[in-house]
Coordinates of C-alpha atoms and ligand atoms in Angstrom, one line a residue:
M156 CA 7.8 55.6 105.5
V157 CA 10.2 58.3 106.5
F158 CA 12.2 57.5 103.5
W159 CA 9.7 57.7 100.7
L160 CA 8.5 61.0 102.1
C161 CA 11.9 62.4 101.1
A162 CA 12.5 59.9 98.3
P163 CA 14.5 62.1 95.9
L164 CA 17.0 62.8 98.7
V165 CA 17.6 59.2 99.8
G166 CA 20.8 57.7 98.5
V167 CA 21.7 54.3 100.1
S168 CA 19.4 53.3 103.0
F169 CA 20.8 51.2 105.7
V170 CA 19.9 49.3 108.9
V171 CA 22.4 48.7 111.7
R172 CA 21.6 45.8 114.0
D173 CA 23.9 44.6 116.8
G174 CA 26.7 46.8 115.5
L175 CA 26.5 45.4 112.0
V176 CA 25.3 47.0 108.7
L177 CA 22.8 44.7 107.2
P178 CA 23.6 43.1 103.9
E179 CA 21.6 45.3 101.6
A180 CA 23.7 48.4 102.3
S181 CA 26.8 46.5 103.1
E182 CA 26.9 45.4 99.5
N183 CA 27.3 49.0 98.4
K184 CA 31.0 49.5 98.2
D185 CA 31.1 53.3 98.1
F186 CA 28.6 53.6 101.0
M187 CA 30.6 51.2 103.1
A188 CA 33.9 53.0 102.2
S189 CA 32.5 56.2 103.5
F190 CA 30.4 55.2 106.4
G191 CA 30.7 51.4 107.0
A192 CA 33.5 51.5 109.5
F193 CA 31.9 54.4 111.4
L194 CA 28.5 52.7 111.7
Q195 CA 30.1 49.5 112.9
G196 CA 32.0 51.3 115.5
G197 CA 35.5 50.9 114.1
E198 CA 36.1 54.5 113.1
S199 CA 35.3 58.0 114.3
L200 CA 33.9 60.8 112.1
P201 CA 34.2 64.6 112.5
V202 CA 31.1 66.1 113.9
Y203 CA 30.7 69.7 112.9
D204 CA 29.2 72.6 115.0
H205 CA 29.3 76.3 115.0
I206 CA 31.9 77.7 117.4
A207 CA 29.4 80.3 118.6
R208 CA 27.1 77.4 119.6
V209 CA 29.9 75.3 121.2
Y210 CA 31.1 78.3 123.3
R211 CA 27.9 80.2 123.6
K212 CA 28.4 80.8 127.3
E213 CA 32.0 82.0 126.9
M214 CA 31.0 84.2 124.1
Q215 CA 28.0 85.5 126.1
L216 CA 25.5 84.7 123.4
P217 CA 21.9 84.1 124.2
V218 CA 21.0 80.5 125.0
P219 CA 19.3 78.9 122.0
A220 CA 15.9 77.2 122.0
P221 CA 16.3 73.4 122.4
A222 CA 16.9 71.8 119.1
A223 CA 13.8 70.2 117.6
E224 CA 14.0 66.6 116.8
L225 CA 15.7 66.3 113.5
K226 CA 14.1 64.3 110.7
L227 CA 15.3 63.7 107.2
P228 CA 12.4 65.4 105.4
D229 CA 13.1 68.6 107.4
M230 CA 16.7 68.6 106.6
A231 CA 16.7 70.0 103.0
D232 CA 14.1 72.5 104.0
G233 CA 16.1 73.3 107.1
I234 CA 19.2 73.9 105.1
A235 CA 17.3 75.9 102.5
D236 CA 15.7 78.0 105.3
G237 CA 19.1 78.5 106.8
I238 CA 20.4 79.9 103.5
A239 CA 17.4 82.2 103.1
L240 CA 18.0 83.3 106.7
Q241 CA 21.7 83.9 106.1
I242 CA 21.0 86.0 103.1
G243 CA 18.9 88.5 105.0
K244 CA 20.5 88.4 108.4
S245 CA 23.7 89.9 109.9
S246 CA 26.2 87.7 111.6
V247 CA 26.5 87.3 115.3
L248 CA 28.5 90.3 116.5
T249 CA 31.4 89.2 118.7
D250 CA 34.5 91.2 119.4
S251 CA 37.7 89.7 118.0
E252 CA 39.2 89.2 121.5
T253 CA 36.3 86.9 122.6
L254 CA 36.4 85.1 119.3
N255 CA 40.2 84.4 119.6
K256 CA 39.7 83.1 123.1
A257 CA 36.9 80.8 121.9
Y258 CA 39.2 79.5 119.1
S259 CA 42.1 78.8 121.4
K260 CA 39.8 77.0 123.8
A261 CA 38.4 74.9 120.9
H262 CA 41.9 74.1 119.8
Q263 CA 42.8 72.9 123.4
E264 CA 39.7 70.8 123.6
G265 CA 40.6 68.9 120.4
F266 CA 38.4 70.7 117.9
E267 CA 39.7 71.1 114.4
I268 CA 39.4 74.6 113.0
S269 CA 39.4 74.8 109.2
M270 CA 39.9 77.8 106.9
R271 CA 37.2 79.3 105.0
N272 CA 36.8 79.0 101.2
T273 CA 36.6 82.7 100.6
A274 CA 38.3 85.9 101.7
Q275 CA 36.2 89.0 101.9
S276 CA 37.3 92.5 100.9
A277 CA 39.9 91.3 98.4
E278 CA 41.6 94.7 98.4
Q279 CA 42.3 94.5 102.1
S280 CA 43.7 91.0 102.2
P281 CA 44.8 90.4 98.7
A282 CA 47.1 87.4 99.2
A283 CA 45.9 84.7 101.5
L284 CA 42.6 83.1 102.2
D285 CA 43.4 83.1 105.8
E286 CA 40.1 83.6 107.5
R287 CA 39.2 81.0 110.1
S288 CA 36.0 79.1 109.6
G289 CA 33.3 79.6 112.3
I290 CA 32.5 75.9 112.0
V291 CA 34.6 73.6 114.1
S292 CA 34.7 69.8 114.2
R293 CA 35.7 67.0 116.6
S294 CA 36.0 63.3 115.9
R295 CA 33.4 61.2 117.6
F296 CA 32.5 57.5 117.5
F297 CA 29.0 56.4 116.5
A298 CA 28.5 54.8 120.0
E299 CA 29.1 58.3 121.6
L300 CA 26.5 59.9 119.4
L301 CA 24.0 57.1 120.1
N302 CA 24.4 57.9 123.8
E303 CA 23.7 61.6 123.3
S304 CA 20.8 61.7 120.8
D305 CA 18.3 59.6 118.9
G306 CA 19.3 60.7 115.5
G307 CA 21.3 63.2 113.4
I308 CA 22.9 64.2 110.2
L309 CA 26.6 63.8 109.7
P310 CA 28.6 65.4 107.0
R311 CA 31.8 63.7 105.8
M312 CA 34.4 65.2 103.6
S313 CA 36.0 62.7 101.4
G314 CA 37.8 62.5 98.1
R315 CA 34.4 62.5 96.5
G316 CA 33.5 65.8 98.1
L317 CA 30.9 66.3 100.8
E318 CA 28.7 63.3 101.8
L319 CA 25.8 63.4 104.3
L320 CA 24.6 60.6 106.5
F321 CA 21.2 60.6 108.1
W322 CA 20.5 58.2 111.0
T323 CA 17.8 57.6 113.6
K324 CA 17.0 55.0 116.2
R325 CA 14.1 52.9 115.2
A326 CA 11.3 53.2 117.8
G327 CA 10.7 50.0 119.7
A328 CA 13.2 48.0 117.8
G329 CA 15.9 47.4 120.4
S330 CA 19.2 48.6 119.2
E331 CA 18.2 48.9 115.6
I332 CA 19.4 52.1 113.8
V333 CA 18.1 53.1 110.4
G334 CA 19.2 55.8 108.0
C335 CA 20.4 56.7 104.6
S336 CA 23.0 58.6 102.8
V337 CA 21.8 61.8 101.2
R338 CA 21.9 62.3 97.4
M339 CA 24.0 65.4 97.1
D340 CA 22.8 66.2 93.5
A341 CA 19.2 66.3 94.8
L342 CA 20.2 68.4 97.7
R343 CA 22.0 70.8 95.5
G344 CA 18.9 71.1 93.3
R345 CA 16.7 71.9 96.3
I346 CA 19.2 74.6 97.5
A347 CA 19.4 76.1 94.0
D348 CA 15.6 76.3 94.0
V349 CA 15.4 78.5 97.1
L350 CA 18.0 81.0 95.9
P351 CA 16.6 84.4 94.8
A352 CA 17.6 85.7 91.3
V353 CA 21.3 85.0 90.9
L354 CA 22.0 88.1 88.9
S355 CA 20.6 91.6 89.5
E356 CA 21.9 94.9 88.1
A357 CA 24.4 95.4 90.9
R358 CA 25.2 91.9 92.3
I359 CA 25.6 88.2 91.8
L360 CA 24.2 86.1 94.6
T361 CA 24.9 82.3 94.9
V362 CA 26.1 79.5 97.1
L363 CA 29.6 78.1 96.9
D364 CA 30.1 74.4 97.7
D365 CA 32.9 72.9 99.8
M366 CA 35.2 73.0 96.7
G367 CA 34.5 76.8 96.3
E368 CA 32.5 76.2 93.1
P369 CA 29.1 78.0 92.6
L370 CA 26.0 76.0 92.7
V371 CA 24.4 78.3 90.2
A372 CA 26.4 80.7 88.1
P373 CA 24.9 83.6 86.1
P374 CA 25.0 82.7 82.4
S375 CA 25.5 86.0 80.8
V376 CA 28.2 87.6 82.9
A377 CA 31.9 86.9 83.1
A378 CA 32.4 84.8 86.3
P379 CA 33.8 86.9 89.1
E380 CA 36.7 85.7 91.3
W381 CA 34.5 83.3 93.3
R382 CA 36.9 83.1 96.3
R383 CA 36.8 86.9 96.7
P384 CA 33.2 87.8 97.3
F385 CA 32.0 91.3 98.3
V386 CA 30.5 89.6 101.3
A387 CA 30.0 85.9 102.2
R388 CA 28.8 83.9 105.1
E389 CA 29.1 80.2 106.0
I390 CA 25.8 78.4 105.8
S391 CA 25.5 75.7 108.4
P392 CA 27.5 73.0 110.3
L393 CA 25.6 70.5 108.2
L394 CA 27.4 71.8 105.1
P395 CA 30.9 72.7 106.2
R396 CA 32.8 75.1 104.0
W397 CA 29.7 75.9 102.0
E398 CA 29.1 79.6 101.8
V399 CA 26.4 81.9 100.5
G400 CA 27.9 85.1 99.1
V401 CA 27.4 88.2 97.0
W402 CA 29.7 89.5 94.3
L403 CA 29.6 92.8 92.5
A404 CA 28.1 92.3 89.0
N405 CA 30.2 95.1 87.5
P406 CA 33.0 96.2 89.8
A407 CA 34.5 98.6 87.1
A408 CA 31.2 100.5 86.9
L409 CA 30.9 100.7 90.6
T410 CA 34.5 101.9 90.9
S411 CA 33.9 104.6 88.3
R412 CA 30.7 105.6 90.1
V413 CA 32.6 105.8 93.4
R414 CA 35.3 107.8 91.6
F415 CA 32.7 110.2 90.2
A416 CA 31.0 110.5 93.6
T417 CA 34.4 111.2 95.3
L418 CA 35.2 113.8 92.6
A419 CA 31.8 115.4 93.1
V420 CA 32.3 115.6 96.8
W421 CA 35.8 117.1 96.3
V422 CA 34.4 119.6 93.9
L423 CA 31.6 120.5 96.4
V424 CA 34.2 120.8 99.2
A425 CA 36.4 123.0 97.0
A426 CA 33.3 125.2 96.0
L427 CA 32.4 125.4 99.7
F428 CA 35.9 126.4 100.6
F429 CA 35.9 129.0 97.9
V430 CA 32.6 130.4 99.0
I431 CA 33.8 130.5 102.6
V432 CA 37.0 132.3 101.6
V433 CA 35.3 134.7 99.3
G434 CA 32.5 135.3 101.9
S435 CA 35.0 135.9 104.7
A436 CA 37.0 138.3 102.5
A437 CA 33.8 140.1 101.6
V438 CA 32.7 140.3 105.2
L439 CA 36.1 141.6 106.2
W440 CA 36.1 144.1 103.4
I441 CA 32.6 145.3 104.4
L442 CA 33.6 145.5 108.0
G443 CA 36.8 147.4 107.1
S444 CA 34.9 149.9 105.0
E445 CA 32.2 150.2 107.7
M446 CA 34.9 150.9 110.2
R447 CA 36.5 153.4 108.0
V448 CA 33.2 155.2 107.4
A449 CA 32.6 155.2 111.2
A450 CA 36.0 156.6 111.8
Q451 CA 35.5 159.3 109.2
K452 CA 32.2 160.2 110.7
T453 CA 33.8 160.6 114.1
T454 CA 36.5 162.8 112.6
F455 CA 33.7 164.7 110.7
V456 CA 31.9 165.5 114.0
A457 CA 35.2 166.8 115.5
N458 CA 36.0 168.8 112.4
V459 CA 32.5 170.3 112.1
S460 CA 32.6 171.4 115.8
H461 CA 36.0 172.9 115.2
E462 CA 34.9 174.6 111.9
L463 CA 31.9 176.1 113.8
K464 CA 33.9 177.3 116.7
T465 CA 36.7 179.0 114.8
P466 CA 34.6 181.6 113.0
L467 CA 32.4 182.1 116.1
T468 CA 35.5 182.9 118.2
S469 CA 36.8 185.5 115.7
I470 CA 33.3 187.0 115.3
R471 CA 33.1 187.3 119.0
L472 CA 36.6 188.8 119.3
F473 CA 35.9 191.5 116.7
A474 CA 32.5 192.3 118.1
E475 CA 34.0 192.8 121.6
L476 CA 36.7 195.1 120.1
L477 CA 34.0 197.1 118.4
L478 CA 31.8 197.3 121.5
S479 CA 34.7 198.4 123.7
G480 CA 35.0 201.5 121.5
K481 CA 38.8 201.4 121.9
Q482 CA 39.3 201.4 118.2
G483 CA 38.9 204.9 116.9
N484 CA 40.2 204.3 113.4
E485 CA 37.2 204.2 111.1
E486 CA 39.2 202.2 108.5
K487 CA 40.1 199.5 111.0
R488 CA 36.5 199.3 112.2
R489 CA 35.3 198.7 108.7
E490 CA 38.0 196.0 108.3
Y491 CA 36.7 194.3 111.5
L492 CA 33.2 194.3 110.1
H493 CA 34.4 192.8 106.8
T494 CA 36.2 190.1 108.6
M495 CA 33.1 189.4 110.7
M496 CA 31.1 189.2 107.5
S497 CA 33.4 186.8 105.8
E498 CA 33.4 184.6 108.9
V499 CA 29.6 184.6 108.9
D500 CA 29.8 183.6 105.2
R501 CA 32.2 180.7 106.1
L502 CA 29.7 179.6 108.8
A503 CA 26.8 179.8 106.5
R504 CA 28.7 177.7 103.8
L505 CA 29.5 175.1 106.4
I506 CA 25.9 174.9 107.6
D507 CA 24.7 174.8 104.0
N508 CA 27.0 171.9 103.3
V509 CA 25.9 169.9 106.3
L510 CA 22.3 170.5 105.4
A511 CA 22.9 169.5 101.8
A512 CA 24.7 166.3 102.9
S513 CA 21.7 165.3 105.1
K514 CA 19.2 165.9 102.3
R515 CA 17.7 162.8 100.8
E516 CA 18.9 161.8 97.3
K517 CA 15.5 162.0 95.7
E518 CA 14.5 165.4 97.3
N519 CA 13.4 167.8 94.6
Y520 CA 14.8 171.3 93.9
P521 CA 12.8 173.9 92.2
M522 CA 14.5 174.2 88.8
Q523 CA 14.5 177.0 86.3
P524 CA 16.5 178.1 83.3
L525 CA 19.5 180.2 84.4
S526 CA 22.8 181.5 83.0
L527 CA 25.8 179.6 84.4
S528 CA 28.1 182.5 83.3
E529 CA 26.1 185.0 85.1
L530 CA 25.9 182.9 88.2
A531 CA 29.7 182.3 88.2
R532 CA 30.3 186.1 87.8
D533 CA 27.8 186.8 90.6
T534 CA 29.4 184.3 93.0
A535 CA 32.9 185.4 92.2
E536 CA 32.0 189.0 92.8
Q537 CA 30.6 188.1 96.1
L538 CA 33.8 186.4 97.3
K539 CA 36.2 188.7 95.5
P540 CA 36.7 191.4 98.2
H541 CA 37.5 188.7 100.8
L542 CA 39.8 186.8 98.4
E543 CA 41.6 189.9 97.3
K544 CA 42.1 191.0 100.8
S545 CA 43.7 187.6 101.5
G546 CA 46.1 188.3 98.6
F547 CA 44.5 186.4 95.8
A548 CA 44.4 187.5 92.2
I549 CA 41.1 186.5 90.7
V550 CA 41.0 186.0 86.9
L551 CA 37.4 185.9 85.8
E552 CA 36.8 184.6 82.2
C553 CA 33.0 184.4 82.3
D554 CA 31.8 187.4 80.2
E555 CA 29.7 187.8 77.1
S556 CA 32.4 186.2 75.0
S557 CA 31.9 182.9 76.7
G558 CA 28.2 183.0 76.1
A559 CA 25.3 182.9 78.6
L560 CA 25.5 179.2 79.1
D561 CA 21.9 178.6 79.9
V562 CA 21.3 175.5 82.0
W563 CA 18.2 174.0 83.7
G564 CA 19.0 174.2 87.4
N565 CA 18.5 175.5 90.9
R566 CA 20.4 178.8 91.5
E567 CA 21.2 178.3 95.2
A568 CA 22.4 174.7 94.8
L569 CA 24.7 175.6 91.8
R570 CA 25.9 178.7 93.7
Q571 CA 26.9 176.3 96.5
V572 CA 28.9 174.2 94.1
I573 CA 30.8 177.3 92.8
M574 CA 31.3 178.6 96.4
N575 CA 32.7 175.2 97.5
L576 CA 35.1 175.0 94.6
L577 CA 36.3 178.7 95.1
S578 CA 36.7 178.3 98.9
N579 CA 38.7 175.1 98.3
A580 CA 40.9 177.0 95.9
E581 CA 41.5 179.5 98.6
K582 CA 41.9 176.9 101.4
Y583 CA 44.4 174.7 99.6
S584 CA 46.4 177.5 98.2
N585 CA 50.2 177.8 98.2
R586 CA 52.7 180.5 97.6
I587 CA 51.2 181.6 94.3
R588 CA 47.7 183.0 95.1
E589 CA 45.9 183.0 91.9
I590 CA 42.4 181.7 91.1
R591 CA 41.0 181.5 87.6
L592 CA 37.3 181.1 87.0
S593 CA 36.4 180.4 83.3
C594 CA 33.3 179.5 81.4
G595 CA 32.8 177.8 78.1
D596 CA 31.0 175.0 76.3
E597 CA 31.8 171.5 75.0
G598 CA 29.2 170.3 72.6
K599 CA 26.0 170.1 74.5
M600 CA 27.6 170.8 77.9
A601 CA 28.3 174.1 79.7
V602 CA 31.7 174.0 81.4
L603 CA 32.8 176.0 84.4
E604 CA 36.4 175.7 85.5
V605 CA 38.0 176.7 88.8
A606 CA 41.8 176.6 88.6
D607 CA 44.3 177.4 91.3
R608 CA 48.1 177.2 91.9
G609 CA 47.7 175.5 95.2
I610 CA 49.0 172.3 96.7
G611 CA 47.1 170.0 94.2
V612 CA 45.8 166.5 94.9
E613 CA 48.0 163.5 95.2
P614 CA 47.2 161.1 92.3
R615 CA 46.2 158.3 94.7
F616 CA 43.4 160.5 96.2
T617 CA 41.9 161.9 93.0
D618 CA 38.9 159.6 93.1
R619 CA 38.5 159.6 96.9
I620 CA 38.3 163.4 97.3
F621 CA 34.7 163.2 96.1
R622 CA 33.6 160.8 98.8
E623 CA 31.7 162.1 101.9
F624 CA 33.9 162.8 104.9
F625 CA 37.1 162.1 103.0
R626 CA 40.0 164.5 103.5
A627 CA 43.4 164.0 102.1
D628 CA 44.7 165.2 105.5
D629 CA 42.0 164.8 108.1
S630 CA 43.9 165.6 111.3
L631 CA 42.6 168.4 113.4
S632 CA 46.0 169.9 113.7
A633 CA 46.3 170.2 110.0
S634 CA 46.6 173.8 108.8
K635 CA 43.6 173.4 106.4
S636 CA 40.5 172.7 108.4
G637 CA 37.3 171.2 106.8
A638 CA 34.6 168.6 107.1
G639 CA 35.2 166.6 104.0
L640 CA 31.8 167.5 102.5
G641 CA 32.4 170.3 100.0
L642 CA 33.4 168.2 96.9
A643 CA 30.9 165.3 97.7
I644 CA 28.1 167.8 97.8
A645 CA 29.3 169.6 94.7
R646 CA 29.3 166.3 92.8
K647 CA 25.9 165.2 94.2
I648 CA 24.3 168.5 93.1
A649 CA 26.0 168.3 89.7
H650 CA 24.7 164.7 89.2
R651 CA 21.2 165.8 90.1
H652 CA 21.5 168.4 87.3
G653 CA 22.5 165.7 84.9
G654 CA 26.2 166.8 85.0
D655 CA 29.4 166.2 87.0
V656 CA 32.3 167.7 88.8
T657 CA 35.8 166.4 88.0
Y658 CA 39.3 167.0 89.0
A659 CA 42.5 167.2 86.9
P660 CA 45.9 168.5 87.8
R661 CA 46.4 172.0 86.4
P662 CA 49.3 172.2 84.0
G663 CA 52.1 174.1 85.7
G664 CA 50.9 173.1 89.2
G665 CA 47.7 173.4 91.2
S666 CA 44.2 171.9 90.7
L667 CA 41.6 172.3 88.0
F668 CA 38.1 171.5 89.0
S669 CA 35.4 171.4 86.2
L670 CA 31.7 171.6 86.6
R671 CA 29.9 170.3 83.5
L672 CA 26.1 170.7 83.1
P673 CA 23.8 170.0 80.1
L674 CA 23.1 173.2 78.1
F675 CA 19.4 174.1 78.3
T676 CA 17.6 174.7 75.0
N677 CA 14.1 176.1 75.0
P678 CA 11.8 173.5 73.3
K679 CA 10.0 176.4 71.5
E680 CA 13.3 177.7 70.1
E681 CA 14.3 174.2 69.1
G682 CA 11.0 173.9 67.2
E683 CA 11.6 177.2 65.5
E684 CA 15.1 176.2 64.5
D685 CA 13.8 173.0 63.0
E686 CA 11.2 174.9 61.0
N687 CA 13.8 177.4 59.7
E688 CA 16.0 174.4 58.6
R689 CA 13.0 172.9 56.8
S690 CA 12.0 176.2 55.1
Q691 CA 15.6 176.6 53.9
Ligands
ADP865 P1 37.2 169.7 102.9 O1 37.7 170.8 102.1 O2 36.3 170.2 104.0 O3 38.3 168.8 103.4 P2 36.2 168.8 100.4 O4 35.2 167.7 100.1 O5 35.9 170.1 99.9 O6 36.3 168.8 102.0 O7 37.5 168.3 99.9 C1 38.0 167.0 100.1 C2 39.5 167.0 100.0 O8 39.9 167.3 98.6 C3 40.2 168.0 100.8 O9 40.4 167.5 102.1 C4 41.5 168.2 100.0 O10 42.5 167.3 100.4 C5 41.1 167.9 98.6 N1 40.9 169.2 97.8 C6 39.7 169.8 97.5 N2 39.9 170.9 96.8 C7 41.2 171.0 96.6 C8 42.1 172.0 95.9 N3 41.5 173.0 95.3 N4 43.4 171.8 96.0 C9 44.0 170.7 96.6 N5 43.2 169.8 97.3 C10 41.9 169.9 97.3

């Protein structure tokens, strides 16, 4: 009954009575050549088991559930289930030291350890297929097996490949043993049936037999190197050297994908590195410039205090002299008063500059049309007595011949610009004390120039002198004191009038500062001019 339940798997059925194979099977030569001597007690056969099961205790693996009674109908399904399980499951994790110990113990106890059919990670072990099999075997006589169990399945490797023998004690029949050989072609078919799709986009999945040949091979793809799978696992002690494995369907595509991914990662790393370097440089640069500004501001405070104190000291000195009445000379007394006045002017200029520097960019001035020539003349006249007294020759070239130079502007702000330029010309003077103030126009711009024969500006500073707090020589002990605001404010005011202040070295030595402002044309006059042109 057992046999016809699993009829397609049954090869040659046999009965062993009193240590003899009964005639029906004993007439089959192949069967007898493979199993005859074993069944009649004259020969031993290797019995296979997994090393992890033999040395479960030594390898500290969990104790398995007691094996269920094995029946032939279960076998093919059992193997098939085993394969399905192996596909999804990871192997028992044992460290290599414990495994080596188990192998050497197996060797000592007479187990045979065979080599596997495949070598994983071809690139790492390119030459030899030297991986030990997890399935070990030991020769046993049939009588020994009969003492230990009521039945079983025995694989036998012969010149014809793998053969399987199923045997079981017949219940209530004395010493009678029945069984059969298994038809390997039927078993192969059953196993092939349970395999999932052999070929998918990325991988080939199949089972290799004991000869290392695939049970099912994908039809449309070039066969991979079967003995070098991507990953493979032995199936079961019932099928020694059989393995289920996975191969890459298109290793070249995968390699190029890996290369591309590696390249992308490197590009990203390089970009990140670049960003970090540039970012750090930017942070350092910003920090540096912030620190420079902070240092300049500190110097500025010191300079302003010094600038405030100096005129106050001299005003106080002359006021005391006058109050004491010791100076009887009227001429001298007038001179003292003039000096006090010019010190007051200096103070006022400084305060104006500090106030202008603190004004917000968008603050509005009251603007009106005014003549730049006239303003220049006026301011120069105001400073002239003081400058002449200090030994300066003032050349004023802002008369009717240079034109009125009407501009749209704020008188006090523009006066401050001219004052700053003139007082710089005085401050940074040299042996030749000459200041020339000239007016003119360039196209639609009014131009006012302040030229001196002073120390000039070093070429590396020509841009920076217009920055707030910048001084070409900012040490307190320097002979020329200042707060580094005059030119920054002059340029700021010029910008707000739609013009600019620029520096150029004066031919023959000294500096030439130019204030350029857009010429103002009355919209009415413009209209009249247009009409005149049209009527002509
Ligand atoms: P301060 O005169 O208070 O230092 P400024 O903003 O007016 O501030 O000038 C900035 C710098 O430009 C000065 O420290 C000086 O080095 C340079 N500078 C300005 N005007 C002249 C000039 N006429 N001749 C030479 N150097 C000048």
